[in-house]
PDB file of C-alpha atoms and ligand atoms in Angstrom:
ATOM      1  CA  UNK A   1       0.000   0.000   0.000  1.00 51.00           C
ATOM      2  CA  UNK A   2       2.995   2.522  -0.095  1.00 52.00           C
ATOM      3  CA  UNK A   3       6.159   3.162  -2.161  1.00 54.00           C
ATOM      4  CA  UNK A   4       8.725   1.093  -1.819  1.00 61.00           C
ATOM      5  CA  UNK A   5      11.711   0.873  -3.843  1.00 66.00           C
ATOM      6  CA  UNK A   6      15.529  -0.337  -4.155  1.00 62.00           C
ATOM      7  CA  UNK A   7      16.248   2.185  -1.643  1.00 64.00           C
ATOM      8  CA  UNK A   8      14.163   1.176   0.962  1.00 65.00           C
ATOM      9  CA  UNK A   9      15.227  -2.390   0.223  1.00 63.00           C
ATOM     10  CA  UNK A  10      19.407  -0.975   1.036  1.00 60.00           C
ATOM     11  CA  UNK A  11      18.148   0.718   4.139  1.00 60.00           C
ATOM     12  CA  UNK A  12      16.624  -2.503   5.449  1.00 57.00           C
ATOM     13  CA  UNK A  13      19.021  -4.892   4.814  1.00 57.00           C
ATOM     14  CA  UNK A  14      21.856  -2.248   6.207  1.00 53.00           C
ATOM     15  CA  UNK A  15      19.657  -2.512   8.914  1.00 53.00           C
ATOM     16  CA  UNK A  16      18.956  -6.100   9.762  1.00 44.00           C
ATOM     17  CA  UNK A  17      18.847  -5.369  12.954  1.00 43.00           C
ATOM     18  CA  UNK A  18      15.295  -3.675  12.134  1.00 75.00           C
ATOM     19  CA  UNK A  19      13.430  -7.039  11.402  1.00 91.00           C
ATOM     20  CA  UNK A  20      12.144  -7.793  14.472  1.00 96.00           C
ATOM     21  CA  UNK A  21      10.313 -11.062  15.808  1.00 98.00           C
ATOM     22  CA  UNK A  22       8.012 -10.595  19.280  1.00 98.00           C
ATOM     23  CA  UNK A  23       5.587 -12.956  20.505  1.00 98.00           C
ATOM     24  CA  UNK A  24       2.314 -10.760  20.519  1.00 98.00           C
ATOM     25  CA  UNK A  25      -0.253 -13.764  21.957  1.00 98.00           C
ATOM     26  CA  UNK A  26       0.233 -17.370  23.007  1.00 98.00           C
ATOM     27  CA  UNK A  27       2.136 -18.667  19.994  1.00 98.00           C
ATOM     28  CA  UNK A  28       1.739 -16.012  17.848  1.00 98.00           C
ATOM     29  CA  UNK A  29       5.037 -14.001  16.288  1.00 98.00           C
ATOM     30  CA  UNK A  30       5.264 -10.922  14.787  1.00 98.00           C
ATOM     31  CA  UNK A  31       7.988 -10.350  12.499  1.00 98.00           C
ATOM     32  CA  UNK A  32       8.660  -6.263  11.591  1.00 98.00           C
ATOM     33  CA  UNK A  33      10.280  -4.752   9.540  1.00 96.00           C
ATOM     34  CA  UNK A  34      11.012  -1.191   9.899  1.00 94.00           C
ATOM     35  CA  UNK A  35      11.534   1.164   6.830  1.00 92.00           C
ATOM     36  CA  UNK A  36      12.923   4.501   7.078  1.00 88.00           C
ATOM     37  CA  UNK A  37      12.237   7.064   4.334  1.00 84.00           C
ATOM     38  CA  UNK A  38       8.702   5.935   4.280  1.00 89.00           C
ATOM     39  CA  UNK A  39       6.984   8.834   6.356  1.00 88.00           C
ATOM     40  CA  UNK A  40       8.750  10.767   7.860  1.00 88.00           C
ATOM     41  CA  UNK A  41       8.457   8.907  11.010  1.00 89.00           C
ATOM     42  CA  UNK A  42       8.514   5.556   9.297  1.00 92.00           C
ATOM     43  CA  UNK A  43       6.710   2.540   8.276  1.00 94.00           C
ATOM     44  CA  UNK A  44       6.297  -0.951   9.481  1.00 96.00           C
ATOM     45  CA  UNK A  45       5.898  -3.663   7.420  1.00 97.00           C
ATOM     46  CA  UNK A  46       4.178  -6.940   9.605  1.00 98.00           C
ATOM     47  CA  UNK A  47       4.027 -10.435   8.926  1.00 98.00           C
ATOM     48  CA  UNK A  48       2.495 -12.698  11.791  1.00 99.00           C
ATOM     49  CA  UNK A  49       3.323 -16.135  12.148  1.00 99.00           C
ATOM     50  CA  UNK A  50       0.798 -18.569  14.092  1.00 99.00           C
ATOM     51  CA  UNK A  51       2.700 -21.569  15.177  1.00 98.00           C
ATOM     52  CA  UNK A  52       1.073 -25.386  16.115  1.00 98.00           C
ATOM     53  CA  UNK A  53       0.735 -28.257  14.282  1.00 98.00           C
ATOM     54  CA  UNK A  54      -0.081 -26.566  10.844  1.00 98.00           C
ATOM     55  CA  UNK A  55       1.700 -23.423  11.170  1.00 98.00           C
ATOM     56  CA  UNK A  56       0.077 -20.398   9.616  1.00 99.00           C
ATOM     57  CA  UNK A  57       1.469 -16.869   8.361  1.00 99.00           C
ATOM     58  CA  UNK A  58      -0.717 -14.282   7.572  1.00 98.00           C
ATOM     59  CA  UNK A  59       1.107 -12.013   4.817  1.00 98.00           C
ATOM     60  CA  UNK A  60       4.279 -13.144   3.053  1.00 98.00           C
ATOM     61  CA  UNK A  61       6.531  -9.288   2.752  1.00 97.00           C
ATOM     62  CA  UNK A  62       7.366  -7.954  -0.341  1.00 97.00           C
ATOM     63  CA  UNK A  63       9.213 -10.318  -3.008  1.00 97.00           C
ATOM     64  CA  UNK A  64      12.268  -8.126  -2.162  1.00 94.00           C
ATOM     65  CA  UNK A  65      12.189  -8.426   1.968  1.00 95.00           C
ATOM     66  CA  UNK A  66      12.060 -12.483   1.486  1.00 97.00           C
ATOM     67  CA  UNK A  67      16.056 -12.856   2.752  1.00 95.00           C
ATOM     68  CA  UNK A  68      14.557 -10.788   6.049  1.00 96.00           C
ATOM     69  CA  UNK A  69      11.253 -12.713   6.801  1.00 97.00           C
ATOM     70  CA  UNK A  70      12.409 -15.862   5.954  1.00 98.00           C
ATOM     71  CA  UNK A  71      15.249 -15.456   8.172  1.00 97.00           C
ATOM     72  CA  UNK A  72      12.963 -14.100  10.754  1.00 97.00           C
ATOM     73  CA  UNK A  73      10.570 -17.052  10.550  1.00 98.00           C
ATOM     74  CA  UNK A  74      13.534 -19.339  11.072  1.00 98.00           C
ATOM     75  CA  UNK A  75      14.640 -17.884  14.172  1.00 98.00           C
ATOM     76  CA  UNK A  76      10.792 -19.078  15.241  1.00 98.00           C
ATOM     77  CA  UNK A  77      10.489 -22.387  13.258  1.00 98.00           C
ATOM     78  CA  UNK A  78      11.756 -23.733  10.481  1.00 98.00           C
ATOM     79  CA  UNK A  79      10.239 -22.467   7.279  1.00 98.00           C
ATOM     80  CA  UNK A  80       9.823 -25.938   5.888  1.00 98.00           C
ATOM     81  CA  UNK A  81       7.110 -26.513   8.554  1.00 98.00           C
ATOM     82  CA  UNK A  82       4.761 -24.017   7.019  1.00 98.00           C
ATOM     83  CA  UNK A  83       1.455 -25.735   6.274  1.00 98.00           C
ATOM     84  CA  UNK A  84      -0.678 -22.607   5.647  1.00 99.00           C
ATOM     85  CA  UNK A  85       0.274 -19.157   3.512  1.00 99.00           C
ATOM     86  CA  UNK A  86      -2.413 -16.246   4.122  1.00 99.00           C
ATOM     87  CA  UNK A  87      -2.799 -12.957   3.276  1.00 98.00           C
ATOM     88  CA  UNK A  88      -5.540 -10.184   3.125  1.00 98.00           C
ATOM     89  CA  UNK A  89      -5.526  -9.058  -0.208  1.00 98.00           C
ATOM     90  CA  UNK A  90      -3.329  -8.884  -3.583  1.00 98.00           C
ATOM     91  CA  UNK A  91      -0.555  -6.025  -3.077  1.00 98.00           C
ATOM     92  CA  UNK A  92       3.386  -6.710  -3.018  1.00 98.00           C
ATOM     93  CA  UNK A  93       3.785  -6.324   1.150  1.00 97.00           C
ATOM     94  CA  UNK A  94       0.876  -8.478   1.626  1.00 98.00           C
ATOM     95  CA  UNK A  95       1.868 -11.280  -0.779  1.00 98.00           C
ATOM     96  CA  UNK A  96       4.681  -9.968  -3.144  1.00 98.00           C
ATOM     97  CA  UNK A  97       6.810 -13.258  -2.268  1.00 98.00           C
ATOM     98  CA  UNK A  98       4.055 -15.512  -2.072  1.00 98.00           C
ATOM     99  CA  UNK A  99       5.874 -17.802  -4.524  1.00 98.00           C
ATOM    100  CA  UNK A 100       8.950 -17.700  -2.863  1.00 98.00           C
ATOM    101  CA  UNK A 101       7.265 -19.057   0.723  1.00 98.00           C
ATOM    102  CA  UNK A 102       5.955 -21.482  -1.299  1.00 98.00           C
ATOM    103  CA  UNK A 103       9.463 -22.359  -2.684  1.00 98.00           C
ATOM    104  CA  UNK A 104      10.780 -22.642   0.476  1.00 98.00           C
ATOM    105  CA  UNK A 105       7.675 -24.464   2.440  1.00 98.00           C
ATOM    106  CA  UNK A 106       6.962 -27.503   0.488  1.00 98.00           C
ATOM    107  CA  UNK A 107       3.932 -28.646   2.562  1.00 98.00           C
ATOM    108  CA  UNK A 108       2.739 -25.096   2.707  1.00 98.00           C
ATOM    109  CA  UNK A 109      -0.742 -24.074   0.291  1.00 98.00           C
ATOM    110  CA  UNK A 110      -2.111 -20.624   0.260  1.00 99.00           C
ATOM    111  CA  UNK A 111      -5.093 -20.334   1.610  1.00 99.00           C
ATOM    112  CA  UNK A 112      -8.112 -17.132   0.664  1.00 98.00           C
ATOM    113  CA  UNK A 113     -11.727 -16.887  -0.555  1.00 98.00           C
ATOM    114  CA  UNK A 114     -13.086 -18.784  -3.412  1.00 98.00           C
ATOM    115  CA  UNK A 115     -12.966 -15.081  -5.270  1.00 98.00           C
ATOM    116  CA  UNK A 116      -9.274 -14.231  -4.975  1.00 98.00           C
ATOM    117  CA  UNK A 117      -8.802 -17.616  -5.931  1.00 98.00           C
ATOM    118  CA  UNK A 118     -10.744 -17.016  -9.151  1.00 98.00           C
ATOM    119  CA  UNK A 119     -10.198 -14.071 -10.041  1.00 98.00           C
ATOM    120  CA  UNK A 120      -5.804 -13.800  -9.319  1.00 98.00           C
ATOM    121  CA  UNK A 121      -4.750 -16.771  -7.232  1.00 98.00           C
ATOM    122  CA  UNK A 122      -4.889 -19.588  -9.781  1.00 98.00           C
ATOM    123  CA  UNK A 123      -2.935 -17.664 -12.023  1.00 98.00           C
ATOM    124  CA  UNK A 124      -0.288 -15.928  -9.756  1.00 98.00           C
ATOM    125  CA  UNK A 125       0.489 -18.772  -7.468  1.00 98.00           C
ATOM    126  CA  UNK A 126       2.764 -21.499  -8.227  1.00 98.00           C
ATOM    127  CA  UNK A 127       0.992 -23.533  -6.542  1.00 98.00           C
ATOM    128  CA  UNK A 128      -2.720 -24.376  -6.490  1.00 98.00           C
ATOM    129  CA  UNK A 129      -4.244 -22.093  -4.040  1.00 98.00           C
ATOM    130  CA  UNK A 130      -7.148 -23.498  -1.607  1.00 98.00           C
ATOM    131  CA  UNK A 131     -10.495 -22.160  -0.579  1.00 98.00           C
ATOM    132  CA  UNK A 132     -11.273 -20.977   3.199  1.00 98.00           C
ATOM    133  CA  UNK A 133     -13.322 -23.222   4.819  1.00 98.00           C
ATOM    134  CA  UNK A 134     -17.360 -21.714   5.597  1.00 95.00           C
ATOM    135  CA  UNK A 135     -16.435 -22.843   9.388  1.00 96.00           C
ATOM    136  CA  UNK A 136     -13.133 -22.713  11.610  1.00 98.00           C
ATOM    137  CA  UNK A 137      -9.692 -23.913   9.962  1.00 98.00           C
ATOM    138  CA  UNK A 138      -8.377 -25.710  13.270  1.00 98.00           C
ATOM    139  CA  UNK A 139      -4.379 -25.409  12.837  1.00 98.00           C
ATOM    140  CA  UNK A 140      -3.968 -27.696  16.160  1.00 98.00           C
ATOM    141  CA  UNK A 141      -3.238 -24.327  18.430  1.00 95.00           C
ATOM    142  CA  UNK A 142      -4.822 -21.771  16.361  1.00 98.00           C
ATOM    143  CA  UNK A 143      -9.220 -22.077  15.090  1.00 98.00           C
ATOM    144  CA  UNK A 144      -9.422 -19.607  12.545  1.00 98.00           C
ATOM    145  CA  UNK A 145     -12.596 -18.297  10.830  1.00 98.00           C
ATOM    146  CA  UNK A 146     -12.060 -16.672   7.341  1.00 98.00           C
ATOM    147  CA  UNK A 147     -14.142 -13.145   7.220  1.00 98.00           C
ATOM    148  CA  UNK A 148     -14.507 -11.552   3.621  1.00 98.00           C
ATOM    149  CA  UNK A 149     -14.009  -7.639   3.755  1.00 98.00           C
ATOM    150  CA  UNK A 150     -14.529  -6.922   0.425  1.00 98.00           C
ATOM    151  CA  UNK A 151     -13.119  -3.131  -0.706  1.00 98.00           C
ATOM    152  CA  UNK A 152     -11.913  -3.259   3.054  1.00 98.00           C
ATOM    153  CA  UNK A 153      -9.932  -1.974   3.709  1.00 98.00           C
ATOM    154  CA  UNK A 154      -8.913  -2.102   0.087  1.00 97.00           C
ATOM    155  CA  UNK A 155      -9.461  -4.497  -2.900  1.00 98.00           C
ATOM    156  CA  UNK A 156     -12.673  -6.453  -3.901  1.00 97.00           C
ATOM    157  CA  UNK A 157     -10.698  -9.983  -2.627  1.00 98.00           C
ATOM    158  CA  UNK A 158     -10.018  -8.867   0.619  1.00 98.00           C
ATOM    159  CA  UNK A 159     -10.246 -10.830   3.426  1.00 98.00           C
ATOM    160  CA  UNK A 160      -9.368 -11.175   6.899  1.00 98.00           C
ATOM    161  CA  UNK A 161      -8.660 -14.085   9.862  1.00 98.00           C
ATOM    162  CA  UNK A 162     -10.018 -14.252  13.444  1.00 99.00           C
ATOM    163  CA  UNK A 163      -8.479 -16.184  15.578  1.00 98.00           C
ATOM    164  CA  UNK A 164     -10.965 -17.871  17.889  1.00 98.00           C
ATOM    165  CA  UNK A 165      -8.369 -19.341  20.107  1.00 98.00           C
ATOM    166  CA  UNK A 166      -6.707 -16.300  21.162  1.00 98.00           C
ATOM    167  CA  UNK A 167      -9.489 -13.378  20.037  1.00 98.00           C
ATOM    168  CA  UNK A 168      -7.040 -12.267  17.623  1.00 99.00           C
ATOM    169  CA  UNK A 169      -8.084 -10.629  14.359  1.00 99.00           C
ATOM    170  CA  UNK A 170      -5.313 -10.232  12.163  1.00 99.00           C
ATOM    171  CA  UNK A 171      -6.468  -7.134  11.070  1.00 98.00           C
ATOM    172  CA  UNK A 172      -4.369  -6.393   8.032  1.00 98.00           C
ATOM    173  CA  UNK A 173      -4.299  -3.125   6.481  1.00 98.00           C
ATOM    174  CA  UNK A 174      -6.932  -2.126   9.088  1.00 98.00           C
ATOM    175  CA  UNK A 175      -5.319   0.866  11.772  1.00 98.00           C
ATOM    176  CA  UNK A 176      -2.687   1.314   9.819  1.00 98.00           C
ATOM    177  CA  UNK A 177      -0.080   3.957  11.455  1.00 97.00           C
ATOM    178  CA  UNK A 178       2.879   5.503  10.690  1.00 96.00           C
ATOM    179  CA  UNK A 179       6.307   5.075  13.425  1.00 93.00           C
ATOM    180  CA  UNK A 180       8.523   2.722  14.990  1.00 90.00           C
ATOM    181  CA  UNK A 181       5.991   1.631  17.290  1.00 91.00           C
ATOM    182  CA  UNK A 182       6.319  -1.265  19.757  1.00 97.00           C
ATOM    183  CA  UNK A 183       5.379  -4.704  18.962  1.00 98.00           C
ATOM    184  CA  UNK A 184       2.373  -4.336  21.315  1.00 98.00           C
ATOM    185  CA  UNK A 185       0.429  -1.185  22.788  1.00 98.00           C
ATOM    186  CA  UNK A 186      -2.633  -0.771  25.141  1.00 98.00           C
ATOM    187  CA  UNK A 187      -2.490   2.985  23.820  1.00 98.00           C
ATOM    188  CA  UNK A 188      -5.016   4.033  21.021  1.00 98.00           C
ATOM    189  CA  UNK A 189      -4.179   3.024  17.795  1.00 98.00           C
ATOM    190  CA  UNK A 190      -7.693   4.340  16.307  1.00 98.00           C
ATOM    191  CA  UNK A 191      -6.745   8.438  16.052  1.00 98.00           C
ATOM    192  CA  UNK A 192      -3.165   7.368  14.740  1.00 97.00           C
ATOM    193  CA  UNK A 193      -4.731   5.459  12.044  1.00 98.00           C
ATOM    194  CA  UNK A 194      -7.118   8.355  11.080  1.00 98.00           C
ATOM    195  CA  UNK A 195      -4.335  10.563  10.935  1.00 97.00           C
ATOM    196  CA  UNK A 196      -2.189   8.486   8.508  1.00 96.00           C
ATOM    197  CA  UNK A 197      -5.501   7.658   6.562  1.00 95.00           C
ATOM    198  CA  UNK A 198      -5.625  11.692   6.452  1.00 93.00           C
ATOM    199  CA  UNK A 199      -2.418  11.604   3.984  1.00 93.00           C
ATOM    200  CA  UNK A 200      -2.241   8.131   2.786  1.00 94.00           C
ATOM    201  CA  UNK A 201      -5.742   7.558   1.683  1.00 95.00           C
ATOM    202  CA  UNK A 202      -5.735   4.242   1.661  1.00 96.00           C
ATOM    203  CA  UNK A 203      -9.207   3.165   2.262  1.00 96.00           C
ATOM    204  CA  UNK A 204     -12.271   2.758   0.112  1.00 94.00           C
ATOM    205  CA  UNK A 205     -14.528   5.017   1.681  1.00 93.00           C
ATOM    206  CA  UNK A 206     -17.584   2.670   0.409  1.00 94.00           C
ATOM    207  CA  UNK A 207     -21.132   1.820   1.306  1.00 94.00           C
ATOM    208  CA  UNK A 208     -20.347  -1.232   3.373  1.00 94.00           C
ATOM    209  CA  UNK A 209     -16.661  -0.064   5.167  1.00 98.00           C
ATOM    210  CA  UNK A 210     -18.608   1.224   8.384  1.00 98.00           C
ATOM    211  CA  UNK A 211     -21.031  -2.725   8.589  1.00 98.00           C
ATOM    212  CA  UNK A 212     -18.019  -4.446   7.983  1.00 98.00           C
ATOM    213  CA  UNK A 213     -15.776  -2.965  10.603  1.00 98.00           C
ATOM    214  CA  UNK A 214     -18.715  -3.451  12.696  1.00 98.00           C
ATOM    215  CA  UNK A 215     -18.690  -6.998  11.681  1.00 98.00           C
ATOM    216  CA  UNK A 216     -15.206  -7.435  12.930  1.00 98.00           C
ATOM    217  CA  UNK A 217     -16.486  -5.456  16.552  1.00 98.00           C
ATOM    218  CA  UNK A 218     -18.807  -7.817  16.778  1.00 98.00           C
ATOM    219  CA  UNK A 219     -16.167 -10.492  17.326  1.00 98.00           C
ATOM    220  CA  UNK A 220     -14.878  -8.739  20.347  1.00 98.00           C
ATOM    221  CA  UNK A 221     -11.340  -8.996  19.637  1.00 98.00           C
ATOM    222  CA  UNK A 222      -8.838  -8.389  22.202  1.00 98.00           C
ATOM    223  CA  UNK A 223      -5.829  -8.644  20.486  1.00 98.00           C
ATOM    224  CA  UNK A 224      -5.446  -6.654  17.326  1.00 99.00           C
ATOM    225  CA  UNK A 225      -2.846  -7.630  14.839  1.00 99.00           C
ATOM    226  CA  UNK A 226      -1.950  -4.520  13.040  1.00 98.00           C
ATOM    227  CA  UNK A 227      -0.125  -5.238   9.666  1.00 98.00           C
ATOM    228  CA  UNK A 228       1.529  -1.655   9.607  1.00 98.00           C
ATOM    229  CA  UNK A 229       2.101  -0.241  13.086  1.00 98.00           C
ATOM    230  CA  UNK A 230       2.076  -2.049  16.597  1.00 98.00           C
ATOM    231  CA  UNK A 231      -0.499  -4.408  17.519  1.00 98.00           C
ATOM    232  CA  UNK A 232      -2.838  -3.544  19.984  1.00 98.00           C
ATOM    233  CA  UNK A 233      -4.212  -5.492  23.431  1.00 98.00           C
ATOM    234  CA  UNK A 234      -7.598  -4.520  24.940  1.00 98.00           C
ATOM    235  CA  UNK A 235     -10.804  -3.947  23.729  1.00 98.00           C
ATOM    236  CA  UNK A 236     -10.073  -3.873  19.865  1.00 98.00           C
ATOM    237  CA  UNK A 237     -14.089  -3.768  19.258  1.00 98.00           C
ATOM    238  CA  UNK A 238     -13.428   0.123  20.790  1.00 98.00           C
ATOM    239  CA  UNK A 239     -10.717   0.205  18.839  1.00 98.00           C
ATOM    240  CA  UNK A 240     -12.521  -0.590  15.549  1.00 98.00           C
ATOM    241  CA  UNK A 241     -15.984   1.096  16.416  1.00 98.00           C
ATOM    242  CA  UNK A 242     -13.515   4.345  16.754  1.00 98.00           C
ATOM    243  CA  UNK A 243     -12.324   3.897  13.405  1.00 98.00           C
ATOM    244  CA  UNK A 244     -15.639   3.709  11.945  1.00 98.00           C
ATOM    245  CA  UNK A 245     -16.179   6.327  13.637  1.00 98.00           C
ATOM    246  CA  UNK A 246     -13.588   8.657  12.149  1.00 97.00           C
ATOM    247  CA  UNK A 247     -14.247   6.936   8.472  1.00 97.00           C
ATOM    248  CA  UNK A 248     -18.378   8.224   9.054  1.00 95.00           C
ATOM    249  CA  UNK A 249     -17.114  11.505   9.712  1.00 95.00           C
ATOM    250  CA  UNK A 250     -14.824  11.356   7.077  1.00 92.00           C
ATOM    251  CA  UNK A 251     -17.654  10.491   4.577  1.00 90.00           C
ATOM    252  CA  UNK A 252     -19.994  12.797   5.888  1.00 85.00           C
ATOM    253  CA  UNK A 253     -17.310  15.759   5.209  1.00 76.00           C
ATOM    254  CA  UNK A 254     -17.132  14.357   1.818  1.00 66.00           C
ATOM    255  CA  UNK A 255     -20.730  15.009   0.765  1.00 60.00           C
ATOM    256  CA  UNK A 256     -20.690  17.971   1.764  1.00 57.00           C
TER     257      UNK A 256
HETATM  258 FE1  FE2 B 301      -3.022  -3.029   1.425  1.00 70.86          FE
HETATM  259 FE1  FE2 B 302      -0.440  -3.596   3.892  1.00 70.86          FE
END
C-alpha cells in the first residue's frame, strides 16, 4: 500500500537489525520490519506467524524483503514446517513473495476466498491455491474463521482471519499507522490510524466499510494484529468502532 523501492530495500538490509520477531499472543510471532524514508516517522511492514501443528502466516513481505522474513521465521520455526500461507488481499507487502514461501515451504498451500482464488490466485500462485473453509480452519493451536471484507480496507478480494483461540483478528491493512511503534500497545491506535488515513488515503470510503468494521467489533477482539504499526491489546471492538467512527465523519465531510 505505499512506495517502496531499491532504496528502501538498502536501508533494510543495512539494517537487519530492524526485522524484528516478538511474541504478541500465546504462539503467535510478529515479524517487523522497519523502513525509514517511508513517512517521515517511518513505516512498518508486519508479517504474523501462528505456530502449532499446521503453522500459519498471515502475509508473506514484499518479493524483495524475502532474505529478512524468511530469516525471521527461522529464528521461530523452520520455514519448511509451514502448512498454511495467508494474506488479506493482492498487493506486493501483503503477498509480493508468495511464490517464494511457497518455494521454500513444500507442505505449505495458500489459503483465501473462493474469489481471490478465481479471479488472481490460480494464475499468480505457483501452486494451487485453496479455498477458506465456511467454518473454523483448526491449525492444532490456532481455530481460525475466514471473514470476507470486500473493498476493506482495500481491494474487492479482501479478506481477513479471526483467531478464535486467542481473540485475535489479524487485522491487516486495518489501523494502519505511521512510526517505529512497539510490537504491542494498550495505547489508542484508532486516532493514529485516522491521521495516517488523512495523507495516505488508503481506504475505500464505500457503502459497506462502516457494517463491515462493525462486523469485525462484533467479534470482540482483544488482540489486534496490526499489519503496519504495533499491535494492539484490549478492547479492539473500541478500537474498531472508533475507526468507523472517524471513516463516518470522514464520509460525511465528503458530501458535503
Ligand atoms: Fe493493502
Ligand atoms: Fe499492507
Amino acid at each position: 500500500m505505499c512506495n517502496f523501492n531499491a532504496t528502501h530495500l538498502a536501508k533494510a538490509h543495512a539494517k537487519a537489525m530492524d526485522t524484528t520477531v516478538d511474541e504478541i499472543g500465546p504462539d503467535i510471532y510478529r515479524i517487523s520490519t522497519w523502513m525509514p524514508d517511508i513517512t517521515e516517522h517511518g513505516f512498518t511492514f508486519n508479517q504474523f506467524l501462528l505456530t502449532g501443528d499446521e503453522p500459519f502466516l498471515f502475509h508473506c513481505g514484499h518479493r524483495q524483503l524475502f532474505p529478512l522474513v524468511s530469516a525471521a521465521i527461522n529464528k521461530v520455526m523452520p520455514i519448511e514446517k509451514l502448512r498454511w500461507i495467508a494474506f488479506g488481499h493482492l498487493e506486493a507487502d501483503e503477498c509480493g513473495a508468495v511464490n517464494l514461501m511457497l518455494a521454500a515451504a513444500p507442505q505449505a498451500e495458500v489459503i483465501h476466498s473462493p474469489l481471490a482464488i478465481m479471479v488472481s490466485l490460480t494464475d499468480l500462485c505457483d501452486r494451487p491455491p485453496v479455498p477458506a473453509p465456511d467454518g473454523v480452519l483448526d491449525t492444532g493451536g490456532h481455530r481460525l474463521q475466514f471473514i470476507a471484507t470486500p473493498h476493506v480496507p482495500h481491494n474487492w478480494e479482501a479478506g481477513l482471519w479471526f483467531d478464535e483461540a486467542t481473540s485475535t483478528l489479524l487485522a491487516g491493512d486495518l489501523l494502519t499507522h505511521v512510526g517505529k511503534c512497539p510490537a504491542l500497545t494498550e495505547s489508542d491506535c484508532s486516532a493514529p490510524a485516522l491521521e495516517t488515513e488523512g495523507f495516505f488515503h488508503a481506504t475505500g470510503l464505500t457503502t459497506n466499510l462502516l457494517p463491515t468494521i462493525e462486523q469485525l467489533a462484533a467479534l470482540n477482539p482483544t488482540t489486534l494484529a496490526i499489519m503496519h504499526g504495533s499491535s494492539y491489546t484490549g478492547d479492539g471492538a473500541a478500537q474498531l468502532r472508533a475507526l468507523a467512527d472517524g471513516y463516518g465523519a470522514m464520509m460525511g465531510a465528503s458530501v458535503q
